[in-house]
CSV table of N, CA, C and O in Angstrom, one decimal:
chain,number,residue,atom,x,y,z
S,21,MET,N,87.8,129.8,117.6
S,21,MET,CA,89.1,130.4,117.2
S,21,MET,C,88.9,131.1,115.8
S,21,MET,O,88.2,130.6,115.0
S,22,ASN,N,89.5,132.2,115.7
S,22,ASN,CA,89.5,132.9,114.4
S,22,ASN,C,90.6,132.2,113.5
S,22,ASN,O,91.4,131.5,114.0
S,23,HIS,N,90.5,132.6,112.3
S,23,HIS,CA,91.4,132.0,111.3
S,23,HIS,C,92.9,132.3,111.6
S,23,HIS,O,93.8,131.4,111.4
S,24,GLU,N,93.2,133.4,112.1
S,24,GLU,CA,94.6,133.7,112.5
S,24,GLU,C,95.1,132.8,113.6
S,24,GLU,O,96.3,132.4,113.6
S,25,GLU,N,94.3,132.6,114.6
S,25,GLU,CA,94.6,131.7,115.7
S,25,GLU,C,94.8,130.3,115.2
S,25,GLU,O,95.7,129.6,115.7
S,26,ILE,N,94.0,129.9,114.3
S,26,ILE,CA,94.1,128.5,113.7
S,26,ILE,C,95.4,128.4,113.0
S,26,ILE,O,96.1,127.4,113.2
S,27,VAL,N,95.7,129.3,112.2
S,27,VAL,CA,97.0,129.3,111.4
S,27,VAL,C,98.2,129.3,112.4
S,27,VAL,O,99.1,128.5,112.3
S,28,ALA,N,98.1,130.1,113.5
S,28,ALA,CA,99.2,130.2,114.5
S,28,ALA,C,99.3,128.8,115.1
S,28,ALA,O,100.5,128.4,115.4
S,29,HIS,N,98.2,128.2,115.4
S,29,HIS,CA,98.3,126.9,116.1
S,29,HIS,C,98.9,125.8,115.1
S,29,HIS,O,99.8,125.1,115.6
S,30,ILE,N,98.5,125.8,113.9
S,30,ILE,CA,99.1,124.9,112.9
S,30,ILE,C,100.6,125.1,112.8
S,30,ILE,O,101.4,124.2,112.8
S,31,ARG,N,101.0,126.4,112.7
S,31,ARG,CA,102.4,126.8,112.6
S,31,ARG,C,103.2,126.4,113.8
S,31,ARG,O,104.5,126.2,113.7
S,32,SER,N,102.6,126.3,115.0
S,32,SER,CA,103.3,126.0,116.2
S,32,SER,C,103.7,124.5,116.4
S,32,SER,O,104.3,124.2,117.3
S,33,PHE,N,103.4,123.7,115.4
S,33,PHE,CA,103.8,122.3,115.4
S,33,PHE,C,105.3,122.2,115.5
S,33,PHE,O,106.0,122.9,114.8
S,34,ASP,N,105.8,121.5,116.5
S,34,ASP,CA,107.2,121.4,116.8
S,34,ASP,C,107.9,120.3,115.9
S,34,ASP,O,108.0,119.2,116.3
S,35,THR,N,108.5,120.8,114.8
S,35,THR,CA,109.2,119.8,113.9
S,35,THR,C,110.5,119.4,114.6
S,35,THR,O,111.0,118.3,114.3
S,36,ASP,N,111.1,120.2,115.4
S,36,ASP,CA,112.3,119.8,116.1
S,36,ASP,C,112.1,118.6,117.0
S,36,ASP,O,112.9,117.7,117.0
S,37,ALA,N,111.0,118.6,117.7
S,37,ALA,CA,110.6,117.5,118.6
S,37,ALA,C,110.3,116.3,117.8
S,37,ALA,O,110.7,115.2,118.2
S,38,LEU,N,109.7,116.5,116.7
S,38,LEU,CA,109.4,115.3,115.8
S,38,LEU,C,110.7,114.7,115.3
S,38,LEU,O,110.9,113.5,115.3
S,39,ARG,N,111.6,115.6,114.8
S,39,ARG,CA,112.9,115.1,114.3
S,39,ARG,C,113.6,114.3,115.3
S,39,ARG,O,114.2,113.2,115.0
S,40,GLU,N,113.5,114.8,116.6
S,40,GLU,CA,114.2,114.0,117.7
S,40,GLU,C,113.5,112.7,117.9
S,40,GLU,O,114.2,111.6,118.1
S,41,ALA,N,112.2,112.6,117.8
S,41,ALA,CA,111.4,111.4,118.0
S,41,ALA,C,111.7,110.4,116.9
S,41,ALA,O,111.8,109.2,117.1
S,42,LEU,N,111.9,110.9,115.7
S,42,LEU,CA,112.2,110.0,114.5
S,42,LEU,C,113.6,109.4,114.6
S,42,LEU,O,113.8,108.4,114.0
S,43,GLN,N,114.5,110.0,115.4
S,43,GLN,CA,115.8,109.4,115.6
S,43,GLN,C,115.7,108.0,116.2
S,43,GLN,O,116.6,107.2,116.1
S,44,GLU,N,114.5,107.7,116.9
S,44,GLU,CA,114.3,106.4,117.5
S,44,GLU,C,114.0,105.3,116.5
S,44,GLU,O,114.0,104.1,116.8
S,45,ALA,N,113.8,105.6,115.2
S,45,ALA,CA,113.5,104.6,114.2
S,45,ALA,C,114.8,103.8,114.0
S,45,ALA,O,115.9,104.2,114.2
S,46,PRO,N,114.5,102.5,113.6
S,46,PRO,CA,115.7,101.6,113.4
S,46,PRO,C,116.5,102.0,112.2
S,46,PRO,O,116.0,102.8,111.3
S,47,GLU,N,117.7,101.6,112.1
S,47,GLU,CA,118.5,101.8,110.9
S,47,GLU,C,117.9,101.0,109.8
S,47,GLU,O,117.5,99.9,110.0
S,48,PRO,N,117.8,101.6,108.6
S,48,PRO,CA,117.3,100.9,107.5
S,48,PRO,C,118.2,99.7,107.1
S,48,PRO,O,119.4,99.9,106.9
S,49,PRO,N,117.6,98.5,106.9
S,49,PRO,CA,118.4,97.4,106.6
S,49,PRO,C,118.9,97.4,105.1
S,49,PRO,O,119.8,96.7,104.7
S,50,THR,N,118.3,98.4,104.3
S,50,THR,CA,118.7,98.5,102.9
S,50,THR,C,119.9,99.3,102.7
S,50,THR,O,120.3,99.5,101.5
S,51,GLY,N,120.5,99.9,103.7
S,51,GLY,CA,121.7,100.7,103.5
S,51,GLY,C,121.4,102.2,103.3
S,51,GLY,O,122.3,103.0,103.1
S,52,GLU,N,120.1,102.5,103.2
S,52,GLU,CA,119.7,103.9,103.1
S,52,GLU,C,120.1,104.7,104.3
S,52,GLU,O,120.3,104.1,105.4
S,53,SER,N,120.3,106.0,104.2
S,53,SER,CA,120.6,106.8,105.3
S,53,SER,C,119.4,107.2,106.1
S,53,SER,O,118.4,107.7,105.6
S,54,LYS,N,119.4,106.8,107.4
S,54,LYS,CA,118.3,107.2,108.2
S,54,LYS,C,118.2,108.7,108.3
S,54,LYS,O,117.0,109.2,108.3
S,55,ALA,N,119.3,109.4,108.3
S,55,ALA,CA,119.2,110.9,108.4
S,55,ALA,C,118.5,111.4,107.1
S,55,ALA,O,117.7,112.4,107.3
S,56,ASP,N,118.7,110.9,106.0
S,56,ASP,CA,118.0,111.3,104.8
S,56,ASP,C,116.5,111.0,104.8
S,56,ASP,O,115.7,111.8,104.4
S,57,ILE,N,116.2,109.8,105.4
S,57,ILE,CA,114.8,109.4,105.5
S,57,ILE,C,114.1,110.4,106.4
S,57,ILE,O,113.0,110.9,106.2
S,58,ILE,N,114.7,110.8,107.5
S,58,ILE,CA,114.2,111.7,108.5
S,58,ILE,C,114.0,113.1,107.9
S,58,ILE,O,113.0,113.7,108.0
S,59,ALA,N,115.0,113.5,107.2
S,59,ALA,CA,115.0,114.8,106.5
S,59,ALA,C,113.8,114.9,105.5
S,59,ALA,O,113.0,115.8,105.4
S,60,ASP,N,113.7,113.8,104.7
S,60,ASP,CA,112.6,113.7,103.7
S,60,ASP,C,111.2,113.7,104.4
S,60,ASP,O,110.3,114.3,103.9
S,61,THR,N,111.2,113.0,105.5
S,61,THR,CA,109.9,112.9,106.3
S,61,THR,C,109.5,114.3,106.8
S,61,THR,O,108.3,114.7,106.7
S,62,ILE,N,110.5,115.1,107.3
S,62,ILE,CA,110.2,116.4,107.8
S,62,ILE,C,109.7,117.3,106.6
S,62,ILE,O,108.7,118.0,106.8
S,63,VAL,N,110.4,117.2,105.5
S,63,VAL,CA,110.0,118.0,104.3
S,63,VAL,C,108.5,117.6,103.9
S,63,VAL,O,107.7,118.5,103.6
S,64,TRP,N,108.3,116.3,103.9
S,64,TRP,CA,106.9,115.8,103.5
S,64,TRP,C,105.9,116.4,104.5
S,64,TRP,O,104.8,116.9,104.0
S,65,LEU,N,106.2,116.3,105.8
S,65,LEU,CA,105.2,116.8,106.7
S,65,LEU,C,105.0,118.3,106.7
S,65,LEU,O,103.9,118.8,106.8
S,66,GLU,N,106.1,119.0,106.5
S,66,GLU,CA,106.0,120.5,106.4
S,66,GLU,C,105.2,120.9,105.1
S,66,GLU,O,104.5,121.9,105.2
S,67,THR,N,105.2,120.1,104.1
S,67,THR,CA,104.4,120.3,102.9
S,67,THR,C,102.9,120.1,103.3
S,67,THR,O,102.1,121.0,102.9
S,68,LEU,N,102.6,119.1,104.0
S,68,LEU,CA,101.2,118.9,104.5
S,68,LEU,C,100.8,120.0,105.4
S,68,LEU,O,99.6,120.5,105.3
S,69,GLN,N,101.6,120.4,106.3
S,69,GLN,CA,101.4,121.5,107.2
S,69,GLN,C,101.1,122.8,106.3
S,69,GLN,O,100.2,123.6,106.6
S,70,GLY,N,101.9,123.1,105.4
S,70,GLY,CA,101.8,124.3,104.5
S,70,GLY,C,100.5,124.2,103.7
S,70,GLY,O,99.8,125.3,103.5
S,71,ASP,N,100.1,123.0,103.2
S,71,ASP,CA,98.9,122.9,102.5
S,71,ASP,C,97.7,123.2,103.4
S,71,ASP,O,96.7,123.9,102.9
S,72,LEU,N,97.7,122.8,104.6
S,72,LEU,CA,96.6,123.1,105.6
S,72,LEU,C,96.6,124.6,105.9
S,72,LEU,O,95.5,125.1,105.8
S,73,ILE,N,97.7,125.2,106.1
S,73,ILE,CA,97.7,126.6,106.3
S,73,ILE,C,97.2,127.4,105.1
S,73,ILE,O,96.4,128.3,105.3
S,74,SER,N,97.6,127.0,103.9
S,74,SER,CA,97.2,127.7,102.7
S,74,SER,C,95.6,127.5,102.6
S,74,SER,O,95.0,128.5,102.3
S,75,LEU,N,95.1,126.4,102.8
S,75,LEU,CA,93.7,126.2,102.7
S,75,LEU,C,92.9,127.0,103.7
S,75,LEU,O,91.9,127.6,103.4
S,76,VAL,N,93.4,127.0,105.0
S,76,VAL,CA,92.7,127.8,106.0
S,76,VAL,C,92.8,129.3,105.6
S,76,VAL,O,91.8,130.0,105.8
S,77,ASN,N,93.9,129.8,105.1
S,77,ASN,CA,94.0,131.2,104.7
S,77,ASN,C,93.1,131.5,103.5
S,77,ASN,O,92.5,132.6,103.5
S,78,GLN,N,92.9,130.6,102.6
S,78,GLN,CA,92.0,130.8,101.5
S,78,GLN,C,90.6,130.9,101.9
S,78,GLN,O,89.8,131.7,101.4
S,79,VAL,N,90.2,130.0,102.9
S,79,VAL,CA,88.8,130.0,103.3
S,79,VAL,C,88.5,131.2,104.2
S,79,VAL,O,87.5,131.8,104.2
S,80,GLY,N,89.5,131.6,105.0
S,80,GLY,CA,89.3,132.7,105.9
S,80,GLY,C,88.6,132.3,107.2
S,80,GLY,O,89.0,131.3,107.8
S,81,GLY,N,87.6,133.0,107.6
S,81,GLY,CA,87.0,132.6,108.9
S,81,GLY,C,85.6,132.0,108.8
S,81,GLY,O,85.3,131.5,107.7
S,82,GLY,N,84.9,131.9,109.9
S,82,GLY,CA,83.6,131.3,109.9
S,82,GLY,C,83.6,129.8,110.1
S,82,GLY,O,84.6,129.2,110.3
S,83,GLU,N,82.4,129.3,109.9
S,83,GLU,CA,82.2,127.8,110.1
S,83,GLU,C,82.9,127.0,109.0
S,83,GLU,O,83.3,125.9,109.3
S,84,ASP,N,83.1,127.6,107.8
S,84,ASP,CA,83.7,126.8,106.8
S,84,ASP,C,85.2,126.5,107.1
S,84,ASP,O,85.7,125.4,106.7
S,85,VAL,N,85.8,127.3,107.9
S,85,VAL,CA,87.2,127.0,108.2
S,85,VAL,C,87.3,125.8,109.2
S,85,VAL,O,88.2,125.0,109.1
S,86,GLU,N,86.3,125.7,110.0
S,86,GLU,CA,86.2,124.5,110.9
S,86,GLU,C,86.0,123.2,110.1
S,86,GLU,O,86.6,122.2,110.3
S,87,MET,N,85.1,123.3,109.1
S,87,MET,CA,84.9,122.2,108.2
S,87,MET,C,86.1,121.8,107.4
S,87,MET,O,86.4,120.6,107.3
S,88,VAL,N,86.9,122.8,106.9
S,88,VAL,CA,88.1,122.5,106.2
S,88,VAL,C,89.1,121.8,107.1
S,88,VAL,O,89.8,120.9,106.6
S,89,VAL,N,89.3,122.3,108.3
S,89,VAL,CA,90.2,121.6,109.2
S,89,VAL,C,89.7,120.2,109.5
S,89,VAL,O,90.6,119.2,109.5
S,90,ALA,N,88.4,119.9,109.7
S,90,ALA,CA,87.9,118.6,109.9
S,90,ALA,C,88.2,117.7,108.7
S,90,ALA,O,88.6,116.5,108.8
S,91,ILE,N,88.0,118.2,107.5
S,91,ILE,CA,88.2,117.5,106.2
S,91,ILE,C,89.7,117.1,106.1
S,91,ILE,O,90.1,116.0,105.8
S,92,GLN,N,90.6,118.1,106.4
S,92,GLN,CA,92.0,117.8,106.4
S,92,GLN,C,92.4,116.8,107.4
S,92,GLN,O,93.3,115.9,107.2
S,93,TYR,N,91.7,116.8,108.6
S,93,TYR,CA,92.0,115.8,109.6
S,93,TYR,C,91.6,114.4,109.1
S,93,TYR,O,92.4,113.5,109.4
S,94,VAL,N,90.5,114.3,108.4
S,94,VAL,CA,90.1,113.0,107.8
S,94,VAL,C,91.2,112.5,106.9
S,94,VAL,O,91.6,111.4,106.9
S,95,GLU,N,91.7,113.4,106.0
S,95,GLU,CA,92.7,113.1,105.1
S,95,GLU,C,94.0,112.6,105.8
S,95,GLU,O,94.6,111.5,105.5
S,96,LEU,N,94.4,113.3,106.8
S,96,LEU,CA,95.6,112.9,107.6
S,96,LEU,C,95.4,111.6,108.3
S,96,LEU,O,96.3,110.8,108.3
S,97,LYS,N,94.3,111.5,108.9
S,97,LYS,CA,94.0,110.2,109.6
S,97,LYS,C,93.9,109.0,108.7
S,97,LYS,O,94.4,107.9,109.0
S,98,SER,N,93.4,109.3,107.5
S,98,SER,CA,93.3,108.2,106.5
S,98,SER,C,94.8,107.8,106.1
S,98,SER,O,95.0,106.6,105.9
S,99,ARG,N,95.6,108.8,105.9
S,99,ARG,CA,97.0,108.5,105.6
S,99,ARG,C,97.7,107.6,106.7
S,99,ARG,O,98.4,106.7,106.4
S,100,TRP,N,97.4,108.0,107.9
S,100,TRP,CA,97.9,107.3,109.1
S,100,TRP,C,97.4,105.8,109.0
S,100,TRP,O,98.2,104.9,109.2
S,101,ILE,N,96.2,105.6,108.8
S,101,ILE,CA,95.6,104.3,108.7
S,101,ILE,C,96.2,103.5,107.6
S,101,ILE,O,96.6,102.3,107.8
S,102,ALA,N,96.4,104.1,106.4
S,102,ALA,CA,97.1,103.5,105.3
S,102,ALA,C,98.5,103.0,105.6
S,102,ALA,O,98.9,101.9,105.3
S,103,PHE,N,99.3,103.9,106.3
S,103,PHE,CA,100.6,103.5,106.7
S,103,PHE,C,100.6,102.3,107.6
S,103,PHE,O,101.4,101.4,107.5
S,104,ASN,N,99.7,102.4,108.6
S,104,ASN,CA,99.7,101.3,109.6
S,104,ASN,C,99.2,100.0,108.9
S,104,ASN,O,99.8,98.9,109.2
S,105,THR,N,98.3,100.1,108.0
S,105,THR,CA,97.8,98.9,107.3
S,105,THR,C,99.0,98.3,106.5
S,105,THR,O,99.3,97.1,106.5
S,106,LYS,N,99.7,99.2,105.7
S,106,LYS,CA,100.8,98.7,104.9
S,106,LYS,C,101.9,98.1,105.8
S,106,LYS,O,102.4,97.0,105.4
S,107,MET,N,102.2,98.7,106.9
S,107,MET,CA,103.3,98.1,107.8
S,107,MET,C,102.8,96.8,108.4
S,107,MET,O,103.6,95.9,108.5
S,108,ASN,N,101.5,96.7,108.8
S,108,ASN,CA,101.0,95.5,109.4
S,108,ASN,C,101.1,94.3,108.4
S,108,ASN,O,101.4,93.2,108.8
S,109,TYR,N,100.7,94.6,107.2
S,109,TYR,CA,100.7,93.5,106.1
S,109,TYR,C,102.2,93.1,105.8
S,109,TYR,O,102.5,92.0,105.6
S,110,SER,N,103.1,94.1,105.9
S,110,SER,CA,104.5,93.7,105.7
S,110,SER,C,105.0,92.8,106.8
S,110,SER,O,105.6,91.8,106.5
S,111,MET,N,104.6,93.1,108.0
S,111,MET,CA,105.1,92.3,109.1
S,111,MET,C,104.4,90.9,109.1
S,111,MET,O,105.0,89.9,109.4
S,112,PHE,N,103.1,90.9,108.7
S,112,PHE,CA,102.4,89.7,108.5
S,112,PHE,C,103.0,88.7,107.6
S,112,PHE,O,103.0,87.5,107.7
S,113,ARG,N,103.6,89.3,106.5
S,113,ARG,CA,104.3,88.5,105.5
S,113,ARG,C,105.8,88.2,105.9
S,113,ARG,O,106.5,87.7,105.1
S,114,GLY,N,106.2,88.6,107.1
S,114,GLY,CA,107.5,88.2,107.6
S,114,GLY,C,108.6,89.2,107.2
S,114,GLY,O,109.7,89.0,107.4
S,115,ASN,N,108.2,90.4,106.7
S,115,ASN,CA,109.1,91.4,106.3
S,115,ASN,C,109.1,92.5,107.4
S,115,ASN,O,108.2,92.7,108.1
S,116,HIS,N,110.2,93.3,107.3
S,116,HIS,CA,110.2,94.5,108.2
S,116,HIS,C,109.6,95.7,107.4
S,116,HIS,O,109.9,95.8,106.2
S,117,PRO,N,108.8,96.5,108.1
S,117,PRO,CA,108.2,97.7,107.4
S,117,PRO,C,109.4,98.6,107.0
S,117,PRO,O,110.4,98.6,107.6
S,118,HIS,N,109.2,99.3,105.9
S,118,HIS,CA,110.2,100.3,105.4
S,118,HIS,C,110.3,101.4,106.4
S,118,HIS,O,109.3,101.9,107.0
S,119,VAL,N,111.5,101.8,106.7
S,119,VAL,CA,111.8,102.8,107.7
S,119,VAL,C,111.1,104.1,107.3
S,119,VAL,O,110.6,104.9,108.2
S,120,SER,N,111.0,104.4,106.0
S,120,SER,CA,110.4,105.6,105.6
S,120,SER,C,108.9,105.6,105.9
S,120,SER,O,108.3,106.6,106.4
S,121,ASP,N,108.2,104.4,105.8
S,121,ASP,CA,106.8,104.3,106.2
S,121,ASP,C,106.7,104.5,107.7
S,121,ASP,O,105.7,105.2,108.1
S,122,MET,N,107.6,104.0,108.4
S,122,MET,CA,107.6,104.1,109.9
S,122,MET,C,107.7,105.6,110.3
S,122,MET,O,106.9,106.1,111.1
S,123,CYS,N,108.6,106.3,109.7
S,123,CYS,CA,108.8,107.7,110.0
S,123,CYS,C,107.6,108.5,109.6
S,123,CYS,O,107.2,109.4,110.3
S,124,ARG,N,107.1,108.3,108.4
S,124,ARG,CA,105.9,109.1,108.0
S,124,ARG,C,104.7,108.8,108.8
S,124,ARG,O,103.9,109.7,109.1
S,125,ALA,N,104.5,107.5,109.2
S,125,ALA,CA,103.4,107.2,110.1
S,125,ALA,C,103.5,107.9,111.4
S,125,ALA,O,102.5,108.5,111.9
S,126,THR,N,104.7,108.0,112.0
S,126,THR,CA,105.0,108.7,113.2
S,126,THR,C,104.7,110.2,113.0
S,126,THR,O,104.1,110.8,113.9
S,127,ALA,N,105.2,110.7,111.9
S,127,ALA,CA,105.1,112.1,111.7
S,127,ALA,C,103.6,112.5,111.5
S,127,ALA,O,103.2,113.5,112.1
S,128,VAL,N,102.9,111.8,110.7
S,128,VAL,CA,101.5,112.1,110.5
S,128,VAL,C,100.6,111.9,111.8
S,128,VAL,O,99.8,112.7,112.1
S,129,SER,N,101.0,110.9,112.6
S,129,SER,CA,100.3,110.7,113.9
S,129,SER,C,100.6,111.9,114.8
S,129,SER,O,99.6,112.3,115.5
S,130,THR,N,101.8,112.3,114.9
S,130,THR,CA,102.1,113.4,115.8
S,130,THR,C,101.5,114.7,115.3
S,130,THR,O,100.9,115.5,116.1
S,131,PHE,N,101.4,114.9,114.0
S,131,PHE,CA,100.7,116.1,113.5
S,131,PHE,C,99.2,116.0,113.7
S,131,PHE,O,98.6,117.0,114.1
S,132,LEU,N,98.7,114.8,113.6
S,132,LEU,CA,97.2,114.6,113.9
S,132,LEU,C,96.9,115.0,115.3
S,132,LEU,O,95.9,115.7,115.6
S,133,GLN,N,97.7,114.6,116.2
S,133,GLN,CA,97.5,115.0,117.6
S,133,GLN,C,97.5,116.5,117.8
S,133,GLN,O,96.7,117.1,118.6
S,134,HIS,N,98.4,117.2,117.1
S,134,HIS,CA,98.5,118.6,117.2
S,134,HIS,C,97.2,119.3,116.6
S,134,HIS,O,96.6,120.2,117.1
S,135,VAL,N,96.8,118.8,115.4
S,135,VAL,CA,95.6,119.3,114.7
S,135,VAL,C,94.3,119.0,115.6
S,135,VAL,O,93.4,119.8,115.5
S,136,GLU,N,94.3,118.0,116.3
S,136,GLU,CA,93.1,117.7,117.2
S,136,GLU,C,92.8,118.8,118.1
S,136,GLU,O,91.6,119.0,118.5
S,137,GLY,N,93.8,119.6,118.5
S,137,GLY,CA,93.5,120.8,119.3
S,137,GLY,C,92.6,121.8,118.7
S,137,GLY,O,92.1,122.7,119.4
S,138,LEU,N,92.4,121.7,117.4
S,138,LEU,CA,91.5,122.6,116.6
S,138,LEU,C,90.1,122.1,116.5
S,138,LEU,O,89.2,122.8,116.0
S,139,LEU,N,89.9,120.9,116.8
S,139,LEU,CA,88.6,120.2,116.6
S,139,LEU,C,87.9,120.0,117.9
S,139,LEU,O,88.5,119.8,119.0
S,140,ARG,N,86.5,119.9,117.8
S,140,ARG,CA,85.7,119.5,119.0
S,140,ARG,C,85.9,118.0,119.2
S,140,ARG,O,86.0,117.2,118.2
S,141,GLU,N,85.8,117.6,120.4
S,141,GLU,CA,86.0,116.2,120.8
S,141,GLU,C,84.9,115.3,120.1
S,141,GLU,O,85.3,114.2,119.6
S,142,ASP,N,83.7,115.8,120.0
S,142,ASP,CA,82.7,115.0,119.3
S,142,ASP,C,82.9,114.8,117.8
S,142,ASP,O,82.6,113.8,117.2
S,143,ASP,N,83.5,115.8,117.2
S,143,ASP,CA,83.9,115.7,115.8
S,143,ASP,C,85.0,114.7,115.6
S,143,ASP,O,84.9,113.9,114.7
S,144,ILE,N,86.0,114.7,116.5
S,144,ILE,CA,87.1,113.7,116.4
S,144,ILE,C,86.5,112.3,116.6
S,144,ILE,O,86.8,111.4,115.9
S,145,ASP,N,85.6,112.2,117.5
S,145,ASP,CA,84.9,110.8,117.8
S,145,ASP,C,84.2,110.4,116.5
S,145,ASP,O,84.3,109.2,116.1
S,146,HIS,N,83.4,111.3,115.9
S,146,HIS,CA,82.6,110.9,114.7
S,146,HIS,C,83.6,110.5,113.5
S,146,HIS,O,83.3,109.6,112.8
S,147,ILE,N,84.6,111.3,113.4
S,147,ILE,CA,85.6,111.0,112.3
S,147,ILE,C,86.3,109.6,112.6
S,147,ILE,O,86.4,108.8,111.6
S,148,THR,N,86.7,109.4,113.8
S,148,THR,CA,87.3,108.1,114.1
S,148,THR,C,86.4,107.0,113.9
S,148,THR,O,86.8,105.9,113.3
S,149,GLU,N,85.1,107.1,114.3
S,149,GLU,CA,84.1,106.1,114.1
S,149,GLU,C,83.9,105.8,112.7
S,149,GLU,O,83.8,104.7,112.2
S,150,PHE,N,83.8,106.9,111.9
S,150,PHE,CA,83.5,106.7,110.4
S,150,PHE,C,84.7,106.0,109.8
S,150,PHE,O,84.5,105.1,109.0
S,151,LEU,N,85.9,106.4,110.1
S,151,LEU,CA,87.1,105.7,109.4
S,151,LEU,C,87.3,104.3,109.9
S,151,LEU,O,88.0,103.5,109.2
S,152,ALA,N,86.8,103.9,111.0
S,152,ALA,CA,86.9,102.6,111.6
S,152,ALA,C,85.9,101.6,111.0
S,152,ALA,O,86.1,100.4,111.0
S,153,ARG,N,84.9,102.1,110.3
S,153,ARG,CA,83.8,101.2,109.7
S,153,ARG,C,84.4,100.6,108.5
S,153,ARG,O,85.1,101.2,107.8
S,154,PRO,N,83.9,99.4,108.2
S,154,PRO,CA,84.2,98.8,106.9
S,154,PRO,C,83.7,99.7,105.8
S,154,PRO,O,82.6,100.4,106.0
S,155,MET,N,84.3,99.7,104.7
S,155,MET,CA,84.0,100.6,103.6
S,155,MET,C,82.5,100.5,103.1
S,155,MET,O,81.9,101.5,102.9
S,156,LYS,N,82.0,99.3,103.1
S,156,LYS,CA,80.6,99.2,102.6
S,156,LYS,C,79.6,99.8,103.6
S,156,LYS,O,78.5,100.3,103.2
S,157,ASP,N,80.0,99.9,104.9
S,157,ASP,CA,79.1,100.6,105.9
S,157,ASP,C,79.3,102.1,106.0
S,157,ASP,O,78.4,102.8,106.4
S,158,ALA,N,80.5,102.5,105.6
S,158,ALA,CA,80.9,103.9,105.8
S,158,ALA,C,80.2,104.9,104.8
S,158,ALA,O,80.0,106.0,105.1
S,159,ALA,N,80.0,104.4,103.6
S,159,ALA,CA,79.5,105.3,102.5
S,159,ALA,C,78.0,105.7,102.7
S,159,ALA,O,77.2,105.3,103.3
């Protein structure tokens, strides 16, 4: 794919479908507005999307753009892992995860699936394997 096709693919992410999926989140027990949390989540994800587009545009074409997309994929996947870890520890302690964390984890997971269309399957496998290793083994 050339850089224009990559940018077009990134831009084609369906935030309306994401917004609809986020409606399934539970109502926040803290009295916060779920609609506000969803709106903030969409803005947050659109910022990540814009950062990726900007980076791809700055690099332009060639193999470096593939590397940049892979690096951004690592960052996004790391965020998803962090959200899941945070929510799992919250539940382990008998608390409910924050609805904002749930929405952001869903958003970044959905965007990750979209970005995967830009990567080779073996690159995705290597990244997933690397991120699954304990830190002492990964470095």
